[in-house]
Tab-separated table of C-alpha atoms and ligand atoms in Angstrom:
chain	number	residue	atom	x	y	z
A	821	MET	CA	-7.295	-25.549	0.867
A	822	SER	CA	-9.298	-22.472	1.838
A	823	GLN	CA	-12.589	-21.567	0.144
A	824	TYR	CA	-10.864	-18.484	-1.287
A	825	GLU	CA	-8.734	-20.658	-3.527
A	826	GLU	CA	-11.904	-21.498	-5.445
A	827	LYS	CA	-12.773	-17.862	-6.113
A	828	PRO	CA	-11.839	-16.293	-9.439
A	829	CYS	CA	-8.706	-14.418	-10.275
A	830	PHE	CA	-7.553	-13.044	-13.622
A	831	LEU	CA	-4.619	-14.406	-15.617
A	832	ASN	CA	-3.737	-14.287	-19.333
A	833	GLY	CA	-7.042	-12.624	-20.211
A	834	LYS	CA	-9.165	-15.254	-18.436
A	835	TYR	CA	-11.012	-15.654	-15.146
A	836	LEU	CA	-10.090	-18.868	-13.353
A	837	PRO	CA	-10.036	-20.227	-9.788
A	838	LEU	CA	-7.063	-18.888	-7.829
A	839	LYS	CA	-5.843	-22.441	-7.178
A	840	ASP	CA	-5.379	-22.974	-10.928
A	841	ALA	CA	-3.492	-19.715	-11.610
A	842	ASN	CA	0.050	-20.994	-11.887
A	843	ILE	CA	3.012	-19.785	-13.914
A	844	ASN	CA	6.167	-21.295	-15.397
A	845	ILE	CA	9.190	-21.395	-13.053
A	846	ARG	CA	11.287	-19.804	-15.825
A	847	THR	CA	9.159	-16.649	-15.732
A	848	HIS	CA	11.356	-13.552	-15.997
A	849	ALA	CA	9.617	-11.826	-13.064
A	850	LEU	CA	10.254	-14.817	-10.794
A	851	GLN	CA	13.923	-14.941	-11.774
A	852	TYR	CA	14.667	-11.204	-11.628
A	853	GLY	CA	11.894	-9.461	-9.674
A	854	THR	CA	10.761	-7.656	-12.821
A	855	ALA	CA	7.171	-6.888	-11.959
A	856	CYS	CA	5.181	-4.019	-10.544
A	857	PHE	CA	2.021	-4.289	-8.567
A	858	GLY	CA	-0.740	-2.577	-6.677
A	859	GLY	CA	-2.202	-3.226	-3.252
A	860	ILE	CA	-5.822	-2.161	-3.071
A	861	ARG	CA	-8.428	-2.598	-0.386
A	862	ALA	CA	-12.159	-3.118	-0.658
A	863	TYR	CA	-14.184	-2.613	2.525
A	864	TYR	CA	-17.534	-4.259	3.174
A	865	ASN	CA	-20.274	-2.096	4.664
A	866	LYS	CA	-22.832	-4.384	6.268
A	867	ASN	CA	-25.592	-1.772	6.573
A	868	LYS	CA	-25.363	-0.851	2.921
A	869	ASP	CA	-24.608	-4.439	1.913
A	870	ASN	CA	-21.968	-3.174	-0.471
A	871	LEU	CA	-18.260	-3.455	-1.012
A	872	TYR	CA	-16.255	-0.273	-1.636
A	873	ILE	CA	-12.896	-0.185	-3.398
A	874	PHE	CA	-10.782	2.703	-2.135
A	875	ARG	CA	-9.216	5.140	-4.620
A	876	LEU	CA	-9.096	2.709	-7.508
A	877	LYS	CA	-8.219	5.330	-10.138
A	878	GLU	CA	-5.198	6.472	-8.117
A	879	HIS	CA	-4.003	2.877	-7.805
A	880	TYR	CA	-4.372	2.401	-11.550
A	881	ASN	CA	-2.419	5.598	-12.249
A	882	ARG	CA	0.385	4.495	-9.942
A	883	LEU	CA	0.547	1.141	-11.725
A	884	LEU	CA	0.840	3.006	-15.027
A	885	ASN	CA	3.696	5.099	-13.623
A	886	SER	CA	5.411	1.966	-12.349
A	887	SER	CA	5.039	0.364	-15.771
A	888	LYS	CA	6.625	3.393	-17.405
A	889	ILE	CA	9.659	3.241	-15.123
A	890	LEU	CA	10.064	-0.496	-15.739
A	891	GLN	CA	9.477	-0.242	-19.504
A	892	MET	CA	6.356	-2.354	-19.323
A	893	THR	CA	3.095	-2.146	-21.225
A	894	MET	CA	-0.157	-1.986	-19.350
A	895	SER	CA	-2.518	-3.138	-22.055
A	896	TYR	CA	-5.754	-2.471	-20.164
A	897	SER	CA	-7.457	0.920	-19.986
A	898	TYR	CA	-8.783	2.166	-16.666
A	899	GLU	CA	-12.311	1.074	-17.605
A	900	GLU	CA	-11.096	-2.424	-18.507
A	901	PHE	CA	-9.002	-2.635	-15.328
A	902	GLU	CA	-11.965	-1.607	-13.178
A	903	ASN	CA	-14.151	-4.123	-14.960
A	904	ILE	CA	-11.668	-6.976	-14.356
A	905	LEU	CA	-11.484	-6.246	-10.623
A	906	ILE	CA	-15.228	-5.888	-10.253
A	907	THR	CA	-15.875	-9.056	-12.236
A	908	CYS	CA	-13.511	-10.998	-9.919
A	909	LEU	CA	-15.222	-9.574	-6.837
A	910	LYS	CA	-18.742	-10.165	-8.120
A	911	LYS	CA	-18.087	-13.670	-9.470
A	912	GLY	CA	-16.418	-14.497	-6.152
A	913	GLU	CA	-19.431	-13.013	-4.279
A	914	TRP	CA	-17.071	-11.089	-2.005
A	915	LYS	CA	-18.867	-9.641	1.003
A	916	GLU	CA	-16.035	-9.057	3.430
A	917	ASN	CA	-12.942	-6.854	3.603
A	918	ALA	CA	-10.684	-7.828	0.745
A	919	TYR	CA	-7.216	-7.063	-0.538
A	920	ILE	CA	-6.792	-6.866	-4.310
A	921	ARG	CA	-3.400	-7.441	-5.864
A	922	PRO	CA	-3.039	-6.470	-9.549
A	923	ILE	CA	0.386	-7.353	-10.891
A	924	LEU	CA	2.034	-6.545	-14.190
A	925	TYR	CA	4.956	-8.865	-14.711
A	926	LYS	CA	7.576	-9.804	-17.260
A	927	SER	CA	6.262	-13.162	-18.342
A	928	ASP	CA	8.765	-14.227	-21.019
A	929	LEU	CA	11.029	-17.170	-20.277
A	930	GLU	CA	14.077	-15.186	-21.438
A	931	LEU	CA	17.427	-15.619	-19.717
A	932	SER	CA	18.566	-12.019	-19.317
A	933	PRO	CA	17.910	-9.444	-16.613
A	934	ARG	CA	16.739	-6.598	-18.828
A	935	LEU	CA	13.610	-4.529	-19.276
A	936	HIS	CA	13.175	-4.009	-23.020
A	937	ASN	CA	11.782	-6.568	-25.460
A	938	VAL	CA	10.450	-8.860	-22.770
A	939	LYS	CA	6.743	-9.728	-22.913
A	940	ASP	CA	4.463	-8.474	-20.097
A	941	SER	CA	1.393	-10.119	-18.617
A	942	PHE	CA	-1.213	-8.851	-16.221
A	943	SER	CA	-2.974	-10.704	-13.449
A	944	VAL	CA	-5.183	-9.950	-10.469
A	945	TYR	CA	-5.913	-11.961	-7.368
A	946	ILE	CA	-7.919	-11.258	-4.240
A	947	ILE	CA	-7.545	-12.433	-0.659
A	948	PRO	CA	-9.498	-11.630	2.504
A	949	LEU	CA	-7.720	-9.085	4.699
A	950	ASN	CA	-8.618	-7.364	7.909
A	951	ASP	CA	-5.794	-5.829	9.954
A	952	TYR	CA	-2.333	-6.424	8.514
A	953	LEU	CA	-0.710	-4.900	11.605
A	954	ASP	CA	-2.383	-4.431	14.974
A	955	ILE	CA	-3.767	-0.906	14.754
A	956	GLU	CA	-5.094	-0.710	18.301
A	957	LYS	CA	-2.208	-1.683	20.583
A	958	GLY	CA	0.495	0.783	19.475
A	959	LEU	CA	3.451	-0.556	17.520
A	960	ASN	CA	6.965	-1.046	18.809
A	961	THR	CA	9.359	-0.066	16.047
A	962	CYS	CA	13.065	0.264	15.391
A	963	VAL	CA	15.168	2.189	12.927
A	964	SER	CA	16.476	-0.419	10.538
A	965	SER	CA	20.118	-1.157	9.934
A	966	TRP	CA	19.053	-1.609	6.280
A	967	VAL	CA	19.087	1.571	4.201
A	968	ARG	CA	16.108	2.365	1.929
A	969	ILE	CA	16.827	1.805	-1.760
A	970	GLU	CA	17.352	4.982	-3.758
A	971	ASP	CA	15.500	6.243	-6.798
A	972	ASN	CA	18.673	5.657	-8.783
A	973	GLN	CA	19.065	2.057	-7.600
A	974	ILE	CA	15.659	0.365	-7.492
A	975	PRO	CA	13.124	3.199	-7.754
A	976	THR	CA	10.770	3.068	-4.763
A	977	ARG	CA	8.310	5.120	-6.798
A	978	ALA	CA	7.821	2.111	-9.082
A	979	LYS	CA	6.369	-0.349	-6.544
A	980	ALA	CA	8.513	-3.028	-8.155
A	981	THR	CA	8.432	-6.545	-6.711
A	982	GLY	CA	12.256	-6.793	-6.690
A	983	GLY	CA	12.447	-3.721	-4.426
A	984	TYR	CA	10.622	-5.594	-1.703
A	985	ILE	CA	13.783	-7.546	-0.890
A	986	ASN	CA	14.807	-4.317	0.824
A	987	SER	CA	11.520	-4.270	2.772
A	988	ALA	CA	11.792	-7.953	3.646
A	989	LEU	CA	15.303	-7.545	5.054
A	990	ALA	CA	14.169	-4.702	7.290
A	991	LYS	CA	10.925	-6.365	8.356
A	992	SER	CA	12.564	-9.663	9.294
A	993	GLU	CA	15.319	-7.894	11.176
A	994	ALA	CA	12.703	-5.929	13.148
A	995	LEU	CA	10.515	-8.957	13.920
A	996	GLN	CA	13.447	-11.197	14.803
A	997	ASN	CA	14.688	-8.545	17.239
A	998	GLY	CA	11.279	-8.416	18.926
A	999	PHE	CA	9.828	-5.303	17.259
A	1000	ASP	CA	6.621	-5.029	15.234
A	1001	GLU	CA	7.914	-2.989	12.327
A	1002	ALA	CA	10.970	-1.244	10.894
A	1003	ILE	CA	11.542	2.380	9.952
A	1004	PHE	CA	13.983	3.000	7.119
A	1005	LEU	CA	16.453	5.844	6.802
A	1006	ASP	CA	17.406	6.844	3.270
A	1007	SER	CA	20.983	6.940	2.000
A	1008	GLY	CA	21.281	10.553	3.222
A	1009	LYS	CA	20.347	9.241	6.705
A	1010	PHE	CA	16.993	11.010	6.735
A	1011	VAL	CA	13.824	9.184	7.724
A	1012	SER	CA	12.144	7.453	4.779
A	1013	GLU	CA	9.226	5.091	5.492
A	1014	GLY	CA	8.185	1.745	6.948
A	1015	SER	CA	8.680	-1.602	5.194
A	1016	ALA	CA	5.299	-1.271	3.473
A	1017	SER	CA	3.846	2.058	4.594
A	1018	ASN	CA	4.521	5.770	4.829
A	1019	LEU	CA	5.294	7.506	8.095
A	1020	PHE	CA	3.845	10.590	9.778
A	1021	LEU	CA	4.805	12.449	12.919
A	1022	VAL	CA	3.081	15.178	14.859
A	1023	LYS	CA	5.077	17.840	16.663
A	1024	ASN	CA	3.514	20.921	18.262
A	1025	ASN	CA	0.218	20.230	16.464
A	1026	GLU	CA	1.895	20.114	13.073
A	1027	LEU	CA	1.738	17.006	10.897
A	1028	ILE	CA	5.032	16.153	9.213
A	1029	THR	CA	5.885	13.452	6.691
A	1030	PRO	CA	9.088	12.722	4.731
A	1031	ASP	CA	9.031	14.428	1.318
A	1032	LEU	CA	9.053	12.551	-2.006
A	1033	PRO	CA	12.850	12.631	-2.510
A	1034	SER	CA	13.271	10.755	0.817
A	1035	SER	CA	13.106	7.476	-1.195
A	1036	ILE	CA	9.473	6.825	-0.355
A	1037	LEU	CA	6.672	5.227	-2.294
A	1038	GLU	CA	4.132	7.887	-3.269
A	1039	GLY	CA	1.501	6.410	-1.014
A	1040	ILE	CA	-2.167	6.834	-1.779
A	1041	THR	CA	-3.013	6.713	1.918
A	1042	ARG	CA	-0.295	9.323	2.527
A	1043	ARG	CA	-1.935	11.624	-0.020
A	1044	THR	CA	-5.332	10.920	1.570
A	1045	VAL	CA	-4.009	11.828	5.042
A	1046	LEU	CA	-2.544	15.087	3.720
A	1047	THR	CA	-5.867	15.990	2.085
A	1048	LEU	CA	-7.722	15.260	5.325
A	1049	ALA	CA	-5.209	17.331	7.283
A	1050	GLU	CA	-5.822	20.271	4.985
A	1051	GLU	CA	-9.587	19.946	5.297
A	1052	ASN	CA	-9.349	19.695	9.105
A	1053	ASN	CA	-7.126	22.780	9.269
A	1054	ILE	CA	-4.232	20.752	10.631
A	1055	LYS	CA	-0.948	22.377	9.644
A	1056	PHE	CA	1.205	19.978	7.634
A	1057	LYS	CA	4.566	19.818	5.944
A	1058	GLU	CA	6.347	17.407	3.597
A	1059	ARG	CA	10.063	17.698	4.366
A	1060	ARG	CA	13.251	15.919	5.355
A	1061	VAL	CA	12.972	14.331	8.815
A	1062	GLY	CA	15.916	13.538	11.091
A	1063	ARG	CA	16.107	10.265	13.044
A	1064	THR	CA	15.887	11.813	16.515
A	1065	GLU	CA	12.867	13.876	15.511
A	1066	LEU	CA	11.085	10.547	15.741
A	1067	TYR	CA	12.132	10.118	19.391
A	1068	THR	CA	10.882	13.572	20.367
A	1069	ALA	CA	7.649	13.535	18.340
A	1070	ASP	CA	4.318	13.953	20.130
A	1071	GLU	CA	2.634	11.373	17.887
A	1072	LEU	CA	3.793	8.945	15.256
A	1073	PHE	CA	1.870	6.679	12.874
A	1074	PHE	CA	2.170	4.579	9.728
A	1075	ALA	CA	-0.216	5.095	6.827
A	1076	GLY	CA	-0.745	2.671	3.977
A	1077	THR	CA	-3.356	0.511	2.309
A	1078	GLY	CA	-2.264	-2.574	4.250
A	1079	VAL	CA	-1.448	-1.001	7.631
A	1080	GLN	CA	-4.287	1.560	7.317
A	1081	ILE	CA	-3.594	4.126	10.067
A	1082	ALA	CA	-1.453	2.405	12.706
A	1083	TRP	CA	-0.152	4.370	15.690
A	1084	ILE	CA	3.359	3.848	16.965
A	1085	LYS	CA	4.111	3.507	20.652
A	1086	THR	CA	7.898	3.282	20.659
A	1087	VAL	CA	10.887	3.818	18.380
A	1088	ASP	CA	14.209	2.267	19.428
A	1089	LYS	CA	12.741	1.755	22.938
A	1090	ARG	CA	11.841	5.455	23.340
A	1091	THR	CA	8.182	6.050	24.183
A	1092	ILE	CA	6.524	8.443	21.751
A	1093	GLY	CA	4.535	11.239	23.392
A	1094	GLU	CA	2.423	9.827	26.206
A	1095	GLY	CA	2.599	6.280	24.868
A	1096	LYS	CA	-0.979	6.276	23.575
A	1097	MET	CA	-2.801	7.152	20.377
A	1098	GLY	CA	-2.547	10.939	20.109
A	1099	PRO	CA	-5.494	13.245	19.307
A	1100	ILE	CA	-4.457	14.141	15.756
A	1101	THR	CA	-3.744	10.496	14.901
A	1102	LYS	CA	-7.126	9.538	16.367
A	1103	LYS	CA	-8.986	12.167	14.385
A	1104	LEU	CA	-7.362	11.087	11.097
A	1105	HIS	CA	-7.735	7.394	11.969
A	1106	ASP	CA	-11.467	7.697	12.714
A	1107	GLN	CA	-12.151	9.773	9.621
A	1108	TYR	CA	-10.172	7.382	7.456
A	1109	PHE	CA	-12.245	4.385	8.558
A	1110	ASP	CA	-15.517	6.264	8.092
A	1111	ILE	CA	-14.427	7.181	4.574
A	1112	VAL	CA	-13.180	3.779	3.413
A	1113	THR	CA	-16.296	2.012	4.659
A	1114	GLY	CA	-18.592	4.439	2.837
A	1115	LYS	CA	-19.960	6.234	5.906
A	1116	LEU	CA	-19.009	9.755	4.791
A	1117	GLU	CA	-20.981	10.827	1.755
A	1118	LYS	CA	-18.604	13.722	1.123
A	1119	TYR	CA	-15.840	11.326	0.061
A	1120	SER	CA	-17.940	8.920	-1.984
A	1121	ASN	CA	-16.009	9.969	-5.096
A	1122	TRP	CA	-12.989	8.123	-3.603
A	1123	LEU	CA	-14.957	4.884	-3.608
A	1124	THR	CA	-16.000	2.435	-6.299
A	1125	ALA	CA	-19.102	0.542	-5.171
A	1126	VAL	CA	-18.839	-3.029	-6.409
A	1127	TYR	CA	-22.494	-4.014	-6.262
A	1128	ASP	CA	-23.867	-0.874	-7.935
A	1129	LYS	CA	-21.899	-1.541	-11.081
B	1727	PMP	N1	5.539	2.453	1.125
B	1727	PMP	C1	5.696	1.172	0.743
B	1727	PMP	C2	7.069	0.632	0.585
B	1727	PMP	C3	4.574	0.370	0.502
B	1727	PMP	O1	4.722	-0.902	0.118
B	1727	PMP	C4	3.271	0.910	0.687
B	1727	PMP	C5	2.074	0.057	0.456
B	1727	PMP	N2	1.656	0.091	-0.881
B	1727	PMP	C6	3.171	2.260	1.075
B	1727	PMP	C7	4.319	2.993	1.294
B	1727	PMP	C8	1.834	2.904	1.241
B	1727	PMP	O2	1.240	3.140	-0.011
B	1727	PMP	P1	-0.331	3.143	-0.189
B	1727	PMP	O3	-0.876	4.092	0.775
B	1727	PMP	O4	-0.525	3.589	-1.595
B	1727	PMP	O5	-0.797	1.764	0.047
């Protein structure tokens, strides 16, 4: 058992070691995928000896939106939510890059796949996490044979656990065929996103990303990248993207809390641009890492410092 299993998590209103946080096998969310969650990173800055949680308020707001879609009740205010996460991190004496997973789930033992009148519970756990995908080497990707779920099927906007079956199908297909990651098309055959990240391309110095109706999750990293593009005077557009636009792009990268900013080398065996990290990707990548680790004062309002609280 790893040392992290001894660190605290939050379940049923209590802090307890992760190894003891177990739930009943009849739990509604386990049976039907009726849960929504967040994926949040905290970065450790050695010089400042502090841990910074990135865009916590935005993650909380997205969880609230997810709960609305799934007819769930988030019973903790933002201040309480922040306090729970910080208490877990402080009690666990976290001083390394960490991934925080809050999850709101249907915890009743009811036998019926429905949303209303089923009790909700909230939990949080934390694991260490550095790179989820290799962000240096350039990823080899493929367009998935699996189509992204639609808003009217399992809403991608909700970050619902059950929706990740769709991601898992695409990811396994990609890995088992020798690729690093999948790119989804939506049901209209436009480009959507990766299995757990949003997608950006650069063409003629313009940054382009699929728009919200392209069955994407409203990514917080995506929004961050668009803000940085605006501030760097990089032209950008949110719009529909065709499959072969990917093949002819100058640069291509994934953006997400887990993947961070990960450049893509190939799609369906076509080399993107010159087959290396492009200049616009590099600029956004470098700025992103300076921001999340607390090196750029200008963006300190995006960070929650754990050990100043
Ligand atoms: N799309 C999907 C399907 C995801 O799971 C994620 C990761 N949460 C993202 C996009 C990126 O979202 P964010 O930048 O908020 O992590």
